[in-house]
Amino acid sequence: DHMRSFARGHDDVGDLPLALDEVVAGALKLIGSSLRTQGIEVRVEIEPGVTCRGWSNRLEQVLLNLLANARDALAARLVLQRTGDPAIEPDWRPGVWISARRSGADGPARLSVADNAGGIPPALLPRIFEPFYTTKPVGQGTGIGLAVVQSIVQQHWGTIEVDNRPGQGVTFTAVLPSASSRRAAPTLPVAAGGA
């Protein structure tokens, strides 16, 4: 039911106050089993009452893209570990951490996805938000995931931060104004053929 609702965009009824714990739960309904099937540990740390304004389906899409990227990077690292690559510690275990917290009493919400997949090569970092740029093998990536993430976060009056730790992992953080912030509603693009 949640997948049908997500696909049809039923939650995109307007700019509403959103509880980020519900957004995270919705995204994990869609991708959680895929992560567990890959043997990826998922940890969730949500501060009580962390909210922002916006569209739940769109913020779920941000999480889905970030979690899918983490899953793919972790799966590739697992393959290297299984083949005995000396760069991967034998006791390394794949993990993803999702957190949401507020900065200050009424400061912005910080929604983060972190992994321990080894990080992004520093030379590639300046291009990761470019549309159609991908570091995945041919046929495995469209190159639009992070461009979509950045676009949606900006539509929510936010910014996206990247904490890259080469050899360790990467953390993407969407910094989103709190639900009580007074802002003019952004204009969202209309889906082709949709109302």
CSV table of N, CA, C and O in Angstrom, one decimal, residues 3 23-44 60 62-76 78 82 92-99 112-117 136:
chain,number,residue,atom,x,y,z
A,3,MET,N,3.9,1.5,-1.1
A,3,MET,CA,4.6,1.6,-2.4
A,3,MET,C,3.6,2.2,-3.5
A,3,MET,O,4.0,3.1,-4.2
A,23,VAL,N,8.9,10.2,7.8
A,23,VAL,CA,9.6,10.2,6.5
A,23,VAL,C,10.6,9.0,6.4
A,23,VAL,O,10.6,8.3,5.4
A,24,VAL,N,11.4,8.9,7.4
A,24,VAL,CA,12.4,7.8,7.4
A,24,VAL,C,11.7,6.5,7.4
A,24,VAL,O,12.1,5.5,6.7
A,25,ALA,N,10.7,6.3,8.2
A,25,ALA,CA,9.9,5.0,8.3
A,25,ALA,C,9.4,4.7,6.9
A,25,ALA,O,9.4,3.5,6.5
A,26,GLY,N,8.8,5.7,6.2
A,26,GLY,CA,8.2,5.5,4.9
A,26,GLY,C,9.3,5.0,3.9
A,26,GLY,O,9.1,4.1,3.1
A,27,ALA,N,10.5,5.6,3.9
A,27,ALA,CA,11.5,5.2,3.0
A,27,ALA,C,12.0,3.8,3.3
A,27,ALA,O,12.3,3.0,2.4
A,28,LEU,N,12.1,3.5,4.6
A,28,LEU,CA,12.6,2.1,4.9
A,28,LEU,C,11.6,1.0,4.6
A,28,LEU,O,12.0,-0.1,4.4
A,29,LYS,N,10.3,1.4,4.5
A,29,LYS,CA,9.3,0.4,4.1
A,29,LYS,C,9.6,0.0,2.6
A,29,LYS,O,9.3,-1.1,2.2
A,30,LEU,N,10.1,1.0,1.9
A,30,LEU,CA,10.4,0.7,0.5
A,30,LEU,C,11.7,0.1,0.2
A,30,LEU,O,11.8,-0.7,-0.8
A,31,ILE,N,12.7,0.4,1.0
A,31,ILE,CA,14.1,-0.1,0.6
A,31,ILE,C,14.7,-0.9,1.7
A,31,ILE,O,15.8,-1.6,1.5
A,32,GLY,N,14.1,-1.0,2.9
A,32,GLY,CA,14.7,-1.7,4.0
A,32,GLY,C,15.0,-3.2,3.8
A,32,GLY,O,16.1,-3.7,4.1
A,33,SER,N,14.1,-3.9,3.1
A,33,SER,CA,14.3,-5.3,2.9
A,33,SER,C,15.5,-5.5,1.9
A,33,SER,O,16.2,-6.5,2.0
A,34,SER,N,15.6,-4.6,0.9
A,34,SER,CA,16.7,-4.7,0.0
A,34,SER,C,18.1,-4.5,0.7
A,34,SER,O,19.0,-5.2,0.4
A,35,LEU,N,18.1,-3.6,1.7
A,35,LEU,CA,19.4,-3.4,2.4
A,35,LEU,C,19.7,-4.7,3.3
A,35,LEU,O,20.8,-5.1,3.3
A,36,ARG,N,18.6,-5.2,3.9
A,36,ARG,CA,18.8,-6.4,4.8
A,36,ARG,C,19.3,-7.6,4.0
A,36,ARG,O,20.1,-8.4,4.4
A,37,THR,N,18.7,-7.7,2.7
A,37,THR,CA,19.0,-8.9,1.9
A,37,THR,C,20.5,-8.8,1.5
A,37,THR,O,21.2,-9.9,1.4
A,38,GLN,N,21.1,-7.6,1.4
A,38,GLN,CA,22.5,-7.5,1.1
A,38,GLN,C,23.4,-7.6,2.3
A,38,GLN,O,24.6,-7.6,2.2
A,39,GLY,N,22.8,-7.9,3.5
A,39,GLY,CA,23.5,-8.0,4.7
A,39,GLY,C,24.0,-6.7,5.3
A,39,GLY,O,25.0,-6.7,6.0
A,40,ILE,N,23.3,-5.6,4.9
A,40,ILE,CA,23.7,-4.3,5.4
A,40,ILE,C,23.0,-3.9,6.7
A,40,ILE,O,21.8,-4.0,6.8
A,41,GLU,N,23.8,-3.6,7.7
A,41,GLU,CA,23.2,-3.2,9.0
A,41,GLU,C,22.6,-1.8,8.8
A,41,GLU,O,23.3,-0.9,8.3
A,42,VAL,N,21.4,-1.5,9.3
A,42,VAL,CA,20.8,-0.2,9.2
A,42,VAL,C,20.5,0.3,10.7
A,42,VAL,O,19.9,-0.4,11.5
A,43,ARG,N,21.1,1.4,11.0
A,43,ARG,CA,20.9,2.1,12.3
A,43,ARG,C,20.1,3.4,12.1
A,43,ARG,O,20.4,4.1,11.2
A,44,VAL,N,19.1,3.6,12.9
A,44,VAL,CA,18.3,4.8,12.8
A,44,VAL,C,18.4,5.5,14.1
A,44,VAL,O,18.1,4.9,15.2
A,60,GLU,N,11.1,11.3,1.0
A,60,GLU,CA,11.3,9.9,0.9
A,60,GLU,C,12.2,9.6,-0.3
A,60,GLU,O,13.1,8.7,-0.2
A,62,VAL,N,14.4,11.5,-1.6
A,62,VAL,CA,15.8,11.8,-1.3
A,62,VAL,C,16.5,10.7,-0.5
A,62,VAL,O,17.6,10.3,-0.9
A,63,LEU,N,15.7,10.2,0.5
A,63,LEU,CA,16.3,9.0,1.3
A,63,LEU,C,16.5,7.8,0.4
A,63,LEU,O,17.5,7.1,0.5
A,64,LEU,N,15.5,7.5,-0.4
A,64,LEU,CA,15.6,6.3,-1.3
A,64,LEU,C,16.9,6.4,-2.2
A,64,LEU,O,17.6,5.4,-2.4
A,65,ASN,N,17.1,7.6,-2.8
A,65,ASN,CA,18.3,7.7,-3.7
A,65,ASN,C,19.6,7.6,-2.9
A,65,ASN,O,20.5,6.9,-3.3
A,66,LEU,N,19.6,8.2,-1.7
A,66,LEU,CA,20.9,8.2,-0.9
A,66,LEU,C,21.1,6.7,-0.4
A,66,LEU,O,22.2,6.2,-0.4
A,67,LEU,N,20.0,6.1,0.0
A,67,LEU,CA,20.2,4.7,0.5
A,67,LEU,C,20.5,3.7,-0.6
A,67,LEU,O,21.3,2.8,-0.4
A,68,ALA,N,19.9,3.9,-1.8
A,68,ALA,CA,20.3,3.1,-2.9
A,68,ALA,C,21.7,3.2,-3.3
A,68,ALA,O,22.4,2.2,-3.6
A,69,ASN,N,22.2,4.5,-3.3
A,69,ASN,CA,23.7,4.7,-3.6
A,69,ASN,C,24.5,4.0,-2.6
A,69,ASN,O,25.6,3.4,-2.9
A,70,ALA,N,24.2,4.1,-1.3
A,70,ALA,CA,24.9,3.5,-0.2
A,70,ALA,C,24.9,2.0,-0.4
A,70,ALA,O,26.0,1.3,-0.3
A,71,ARG,N,23.7,1.4,-0.7
A,71,ARG,CA,23.6,0.0,-0.9
A,71,ARG,C,24.5,-0.5,-2.0
A,71,ARG,O,25.3,-1.5,-1.8
A,72,ASP,N,24.5,0.2,-3.1
A,72,ASP,CA,25.4,-0.2,-4.2
A,72,ASP,C,26.9,-0.1,-3.9
A,72,ASP,O,27.6,-1.0,-4.3
A,73,ALA,N,27.3,1.0,-3.2
A,73,ALA,CA,28.7,1.1,-2.9
A,73,ALA,C,29.1,0.0,-1.9
A,73,ALA,O,30.2,-0.5,-2.0
A,74,LEU,N,28.2,-0.3,-0.9
A,74,LEU,CA,28.5,-1.3,0.1
A,74,LEU,C,28.6,-2.7,-0.6
A,74,LEU,O,29.5,-3.5,-0.2
A,75,ALA,N,27.7,-2.9,-1.5
A,75,ALA,CA,27.7,-4.2,-2.2
A,75,ALA,C,29.0,-4.4,-3.0
A,75,ALA,O,29.6,-5.5,-3.0
A,76,ALA,N,29.5,-3.3,-3.6
A,76,ALA,CA,30.7,-3.4,-4.4
A,76,ALA,C,31.9,-3.7,-3.4
A,76,ALA,O,32.8,-4.5,-3.8
A,78,LEU,N,31.7,-5.2,-0.6
A,78,LEU,CA,31.5,-6.6,-0.1
A,78,LEU,C,32.2,-7.6,-1.1
A,78,LEU,O,32.8,-8.6,-0.7
A,82,ARG,N,35.2,-10.2,-0.3
A,82,ARG,CA,35.0,-11.7,-0.6
A,82,ARG,C,36.1,-12.2,-1.5
A,82,ARG,O,36.5,-13.4,-1.4
A,92,TRP,N,35.5,-6.2,8.4
A,92,TRP,CA,34.6,-5.1,8.0
A,92,TRP,C,33.2,-5.6,7.8
A,92,TRP,O,33.0,-6.6,7.2
A,93,ARG,N,32.2,-4.8,8.2
A,93,ARG,CA,30.8,-5.2,8.0
A,93,ARG,C,30.1,-3.9,7.4
A,93,ARG,O,30.3,-2.8,7.9
A,94,PRO,N,29.2,-4.1,6.4
A,94,PRO,CA,28.6,-3.0,5.8
A,94,PRO,C,27.5,-2.4,6.7
A,94,PRO,O,26.7,-3.1,7.3
A,95,GLY,N,27.5,-1.1,6.7
A,95,GLY,CA,26.5,-0.4,7.5
A,95,GLY,C,26.0,0.9,6.9
A,95,GLY,O,26.8,1.6,6.2
A,96,VAL,N,24.8,1.3,7.3
A,96,VAL,CA,24.2,2.5,6.9
A,96,VAL,C,23.6,3.1,8.2
A,96,VAL,O,22.9,2.4,8.9
A,97,TRP,N,23.8,4.4,8.3
A,97,TRP,CA,23.2,5.1,9.5
A,97,TRP,C,22.4,6.3,9.0
A,97,TRP,O,22.8,7.1,8.2
A,98,ILE,N,21.1,6.3,9.5
A,98,ILE,CA,20.2,7.4,9.2
A,98,ILE,C,20.0,8.2,10.5
A,98,ILE,O,19.7,7.5,11.5
A,99,SER,N,20.1,9.5,10.4
A,99,SER,CA,19.8,10.3,11.6
A,99,SER,C,19.1,11.5,11.2
A,99,SER,O,19.1,12.0,10.1
A,112,SER,N,20.4,13.0,7.8
A,112,SER,CA,21.7,12.4,7.3
A,112,SER,C,21.6,10.9,6.9
A,112,SER,O,20.9,10.2,7.6
A,113,VAL,N,22.3,10.6,5.9
A,113,VAL,CA,22.5,9.2,5.6
A,113,VAL,C,24.0,9.0,5.4
A,113,VAL,O,24.7,9.7,4.7
A,114,ALA,N,24.6,8.1,6.2
A,114,ALA,CA,26.0,7.8,6.2
A,114,ALA,C,26.2,6.3,5.9
A,114,ALA,O,25.4,5.5,6.2
A,115,ASP,N,27.4,6.0,5.3
A,115,ASP,CA,27.8,4.6,5.1
A,115,ASP,C,29.3,4.5,5.4
A,115,ASP,O,30.0,5.4,5.6
A,116,ASN,N,29.7,3.2,5.4
A,116,ASN,CA,31.1,2.9,5.6
A,116,ASN,C,31.7,2.2,4.4
A,116,ASN,O,32.4,1.3,4.5
A,117,ALA,N,31.3,2.7,3.2
A,117,ALA,CA,31.7,2.0,1.9
A,117,ALA,C,33.0,2.5,1.3
A,117,ALA,O,33.3,2.1,0.2
A,136,LYS,N,29.3,4.7,-11.5
A,136,LYS,CA,28.9,3.2,-11.6
A,136,LYS,C,29.3,2.7,-13.0
A,136,LYS,O,29.3,3.4,-14.0
